[in-house]
């Protein structure tokens, strides 16, 4: 926690040193910045988006701290996309899926390079609520994990039983 201080000319306000902005901010300004980054998607406030201190000042400590939250990232190939089809897939993955489902690609032949798509489900906690995410077509479990992290407003916890085999090392930090 930072050291808070008050200014005699502004009684009742608490200030602190914000490392992300390298500036002295009031807790109210900080909370406004955090809300702007998280709820309004304001570009210049994106650095506040994953700041736990900002969430605390805004009174939303249960908010997800995942950097994936709300990002336009394809659940399947994990790349950023200008838009997501059905809020989930990039155009490329969507087209591949379509070919897989109808059993034929643009050339009219059977697609052979596609990984099989199967129904999968995972359980996780979103805040204090148990949730189940089920996808009828998914390429791996990671797709569901990325989806939960991206789409959940609240903090996400997965029910790993001490075993996170198969999850990329970076994900473990989230
Ligand atoms: Zn994709």
Short mmCIF file of C-alpha atoms and ligand atoms in Angstrom, two decimals:
data_model
loop_
_atom_site.label_atom_id
_atom_site.label_comp_id
_atom_site.label_asym_id
_atom_site.label_seq_id
_atom_site.Cartn_x
_atom_site.Cartn_y
_atom_site.Cartn_z
CA UNK A 1 0.00 0.00 0.00
CA UNK A 2 1.25 3.51 -0.74
CA UNK A 3 1.62 6.26 1.86
CA UNK A 4 -1.44 8.49 1.85
CA UNK A 5 -1.31 12.15 2.72
CA UNK A 6 -3.64 15.15 2.80
CA UNK A 7 -3.21 18.71 1.60
CA UNK A 8 -4.30 21.51 4.00
CA UNK A 9 -5.97 23.38 1.12
CA UNK A 10 -8.01 20.30 0.11
CA UNK A 11 -9.32 18.82 3.33
CA UNK A 12 -10.89 15.37 3.21
CA UNK A 13 -9.02 14.23 0.10
CA UNK A 14 -6.35 11.59 0.24
CA UNK A 15 -3.39 11.67 -2.08
CA UNK A 16 -0.73 9.12 -2.89
CA UNK A 17 2.13 8.56 -5.29
CA UNK A 18 0.99 6.61 -8.35
CA UNK A 19 3.88 4.68 -9.89
CA UNK A 20 2.07 3.95 -13.13
CA UNK A 21 1.48 7.62 -13.83
CA UNK A 22 4.55 8.79 -11.97
CA UNK A 23 2.38 11.46 -10.40
CA UNK A 24 0.61 12.41 -7.19
CA UNK A 25 -3.07 11.56 -7.48
CA UNK A 26 -6.07 11.78 -5.23
CA UNK A 27 -7.75 8.46 -4.52
CA UNK A 28 -10.84 9.84 -6.29
CA UNK A 29 -8.92 10.65 -9.48
CA UNK A 30 -7.34 7.24 -9.34
CA UNK A 31 -10.75 5.57 -8.96
CA UNK A 32 -12.11 7.61 -11.89
CA UNK A 33 -9.15 6.59 -14.04
CA UNK A 34 -9.62 2.94 -13.13
CA UNK A 35 -13.33 3.09 -13.99
CA UNK A 36 -12.59 4.87 -17.27
CA UNK A 37 -10.11 2.14 -18.21
CA UNK A 38 -12.33 -0.73 -17.17
CA UNK A 39 -15.87 0.35 -17.90
CA UNK A 40 -15.48 2.88 -20.66
CA UNK A 41 -12.46 1.39 -22.42
CA UNK A 42 -10.83 4.81 -22.64
CA UNK A 43 -7.51 4.27 -24.39
CA UNK A 44 -5.42 6.66 -22.33
CA UNK A 45 -6.55 4.93 -19.13
CA UNK A 46 -5.73 1.41 -20.20
CA UNK A 47 -2.68 1.34 -17.96
CA UNK A 48 -5.10 1.66 -15.03
CA UNK A 49 -7.15 -1.26 -16.20
CA UNK A 50 -5.24 -4.00 -14.43
CA UNK A 51 -4.04 -1.92 -11.47
CA UNK A 52 -5.13 -3.51 -8.17
CA UNK A 53 -4.73 -0.22 -6.33
CA UNK A 54 -7.14 1.46 -8.73
CA UNK A 55 -9.67 -1.33 -8.20
CA UNK A 56 -9.32 -0.85 -4.46
CA UNK A 57 -9.89 2.89 -4.67
CA UNK A 58 -12.88 2.33 -6.95
CA UNK A 59 -14.31 -0.10 -4.42
CA UNK A 60 -14.19 -3.02 -6.84
CA UNK A 61 -11.66 -5.31 -5.28
CA UNK A 62 -13.39 -8.38 -6.65
CA UNK A 63 -12.82 -7.15 -10.18
CA UNK A 64 -10.82 -9.32 -12.48
CA UNK A 65 -7.15 -8.46 -12.67
CA UNK A 66 -6.59 -10.56 -15.73
CA UNK A 67 -4.88 -8.58 -18.49
CA UNK A 68 -7.07 -10.51 -20.90
CA UNK A 69 -10.25 -9.05 -19.52
CA UNK A 70 -12.36 -7.46 -22.19
CA UNK A 71 -9.65 -7.70 -24.82
CA UNK A 72 -10.44 -8.39 -28.44
CA UNK A 73 -8.49 -11.60 -28.48
CA UNK A 74 -9.48 -14.73 -30.35
CA UNK A 75 -10.25 -17.50 -27.86
CA UNK A 76 -8.77 -20.13 -30.13
CA UNK A 77 -5.55 -18.73 -31.60
CA UNK A 78 -5.06 -16.04 -28.89
CA UNK A 79 -4.19 -13.29 -31.32
CA UNK A 80 -5.66 -9.83 -31.16
CA UNK A 81 -8.43 -9.22 -33.65
CA UNK A 82 -10.12 -6.12 -35.00
CA UNK A 83 -13.43 -7.86 -34.37
CA UNK A 84 -14.60 -11.15 -33.00
CA UNK A 85 -17.27 -13.30 -34.61
CA UNK A 86 -19.91 -14.23 -32.03
CA UNK A 87 -17.66 -12.43 -29.50
CA UNK A 88 -15.28 -15.35 -29.57
CA UNK A 89 -13.35 -16.13 -32.77
CA UNK A 90 -11.21 -14.12 -35.17
CA UNK A 91 -12.33 -14.18 -38.78
CA UNK A 92 -9.68 -16.71 -39.72
CA UNK A 93 -10.59 -19.20 -36.97
CA UNK A 94 -14.25 -18.70 -37.70
CA UNK A 95 -13.72 -19.54 -41.38
CA UNK A 96 -11.66 -22.64 -40.49
CA UNK A 97 -14.40 -23.74 -38.10
CA UNK A 98 -17.00 -23.28 -40.77
CA UNK A 99 -15.01 -25.43 -43.16
CA UNK A 100 -14.63 -28.04 -40.46
CA UNK A 101 -18.34 -28.10 -39.74
CA UNK A 102 -19.45 -28.35 -43.37
CA UNK A 103 -16.55 -30.68 -44.20
CA UNK A 104 -15.23 -28.73 -47.13
CA UNK A 105 -12.90 -25.79 -47.64
CA UNK A 106 -12.95 -22.94 -50.16
CA UNK A 107 -11.47 -25.24 -52.80
CA UNK A 108 -14.30 -27.66 -52.31
CA UNK A 109 -12.11 -30.35 -50.81
CA UNK A 110 -12.19 -31.86 -47.36
CA UNK A 111 -10.07 -29.84 -44.91
CA UNK A 112 -7.25 -31.97 -43.55
CA UNK A 113 -5.04 -29.61 -41.58
CA UNK A 114 -7.60 -28.63 -38.99
CA UNK A 115 -7.31 -29.82 -35.43
CA UNK A 116 -10.47 -31.65 -34.43
CA UNK A 117 -13.07 -29.51 -32.70
CA UNK A 118 -14.84 -31.07 -29.76
CA UNK A 119 -17.29 -30.16 -27.03
CA UNK A 120 -15.52 -29.21 -23.82
CA UNK A 121 -16.48 -27.70 -20.51
CA UNK A 122 -14.66 -26.27 -17.54
CA UNK A 123 -15.74 -25.22 -14.09
CA UNK A 124 -14.43 -22.05 -12.55
CA UNK A 125 -15.23 -19.43 -9.95
CA UNK A 126 -16.21 -15.96 -11.14
CA UNK A 127 -15.99 -13.85 -8.01
CA UNK A 128 -17.89 -16.00 -5.52
CA UNK A 129 -20.11 -17.69 -8.09
CA UNK A 130 -19.37 -21.14 -9.47
CA UNK A 131 -19.69 -21.18 -13.25
CA UNK A 132 -19.53 -23.69 -16.02
CA UNK A 133 -18.30 -22.71 -19.43
CA UNK A 134 -19.26 -25.10 -22.20
CA UNK A 135 -18.28 -24.80 -25.85
CA UNK A 136 -19.69 -27.16 -28.44
CA UNK A 137 -16.72 -26.59 -30.70
CA UNK A 138 -13.31 -26.03 -29.16
CA UNK A 139 -9.78 -26.98 -30.07
CA UNK A 140 -8.38 -27.41 -26.55
CA UNK A 141 -9.03 -26.62 -22.90
CA UNK A 142 -6.89 -23.53 -23.17
CA UNK A 143 -9.52 -22.04 -25.46
CA UNK A 144 -12.03 -22.22 -22.61
CA UNK A 145 -9.59 -20.78 -20.08
CA UNK A 146 -8.78 -17.84 -22.33
CA UNK A 147 -12.48 -17.33 -22.92
CA UNK A 148 -13.29 -17.27 -19.20
CA UNK A 149 -10.45 -14.84 -18.47
CA UNK A 150 -11.43 -12.62 -21.36
CA UNK A 151 -15.18 -12.54 -20.73
CA UNK A 152 -15.57 -12.60 -16.94
CA UNK A 153 -16.09 -9.30 -15.22
CA UNK A 154 -15.13 -10.74 -11.85
CA UNK A 155 -11.95 -12.39 -10.75
CA UNK A 156 -11.62 -15.87 -12.19
CA UNK A 157 -10.27 -18.89 -10.35
CA UNK A 158 -10.00 -22.29 -11.93
CA UNK A 159 -10.51 -25.50 -10.08
CA UNK A 160 -7.14 -27.03 -10.82
CA UNK A 161 -6.39 -29.81 -8.42
CA UNK A 162 -2.80 -28.76 -8.01
CA UNK A 163 -2.04 -29.77 -11.57
CA UNK A 164 -1.70 -27.21 -14.32
CA UNK A 165 -0.11 -29.42 -16.92
CA UNK A 166 -0.65 -28.18 -20.42
CA UNK A 167 -1.20 -24.56 -19.43
CA UNK A 168 1.43 -22.17 -20.80
CA UNK A 169 3.73 -20.85 -18.09
CA UNK A 170 2.52 -17.31 -18.65
CA UNK A 171 -1.04 -18.22 -17.82
CA UNK A 172 -0.03 -19.41 -14.38
CA UNK A 173 0.74 -15.82 -13.43
CA UNK A 174 -2.80 -14.79 -14.23
ZN1 LIG B 1 -8.27 -17.04 -34.13
#
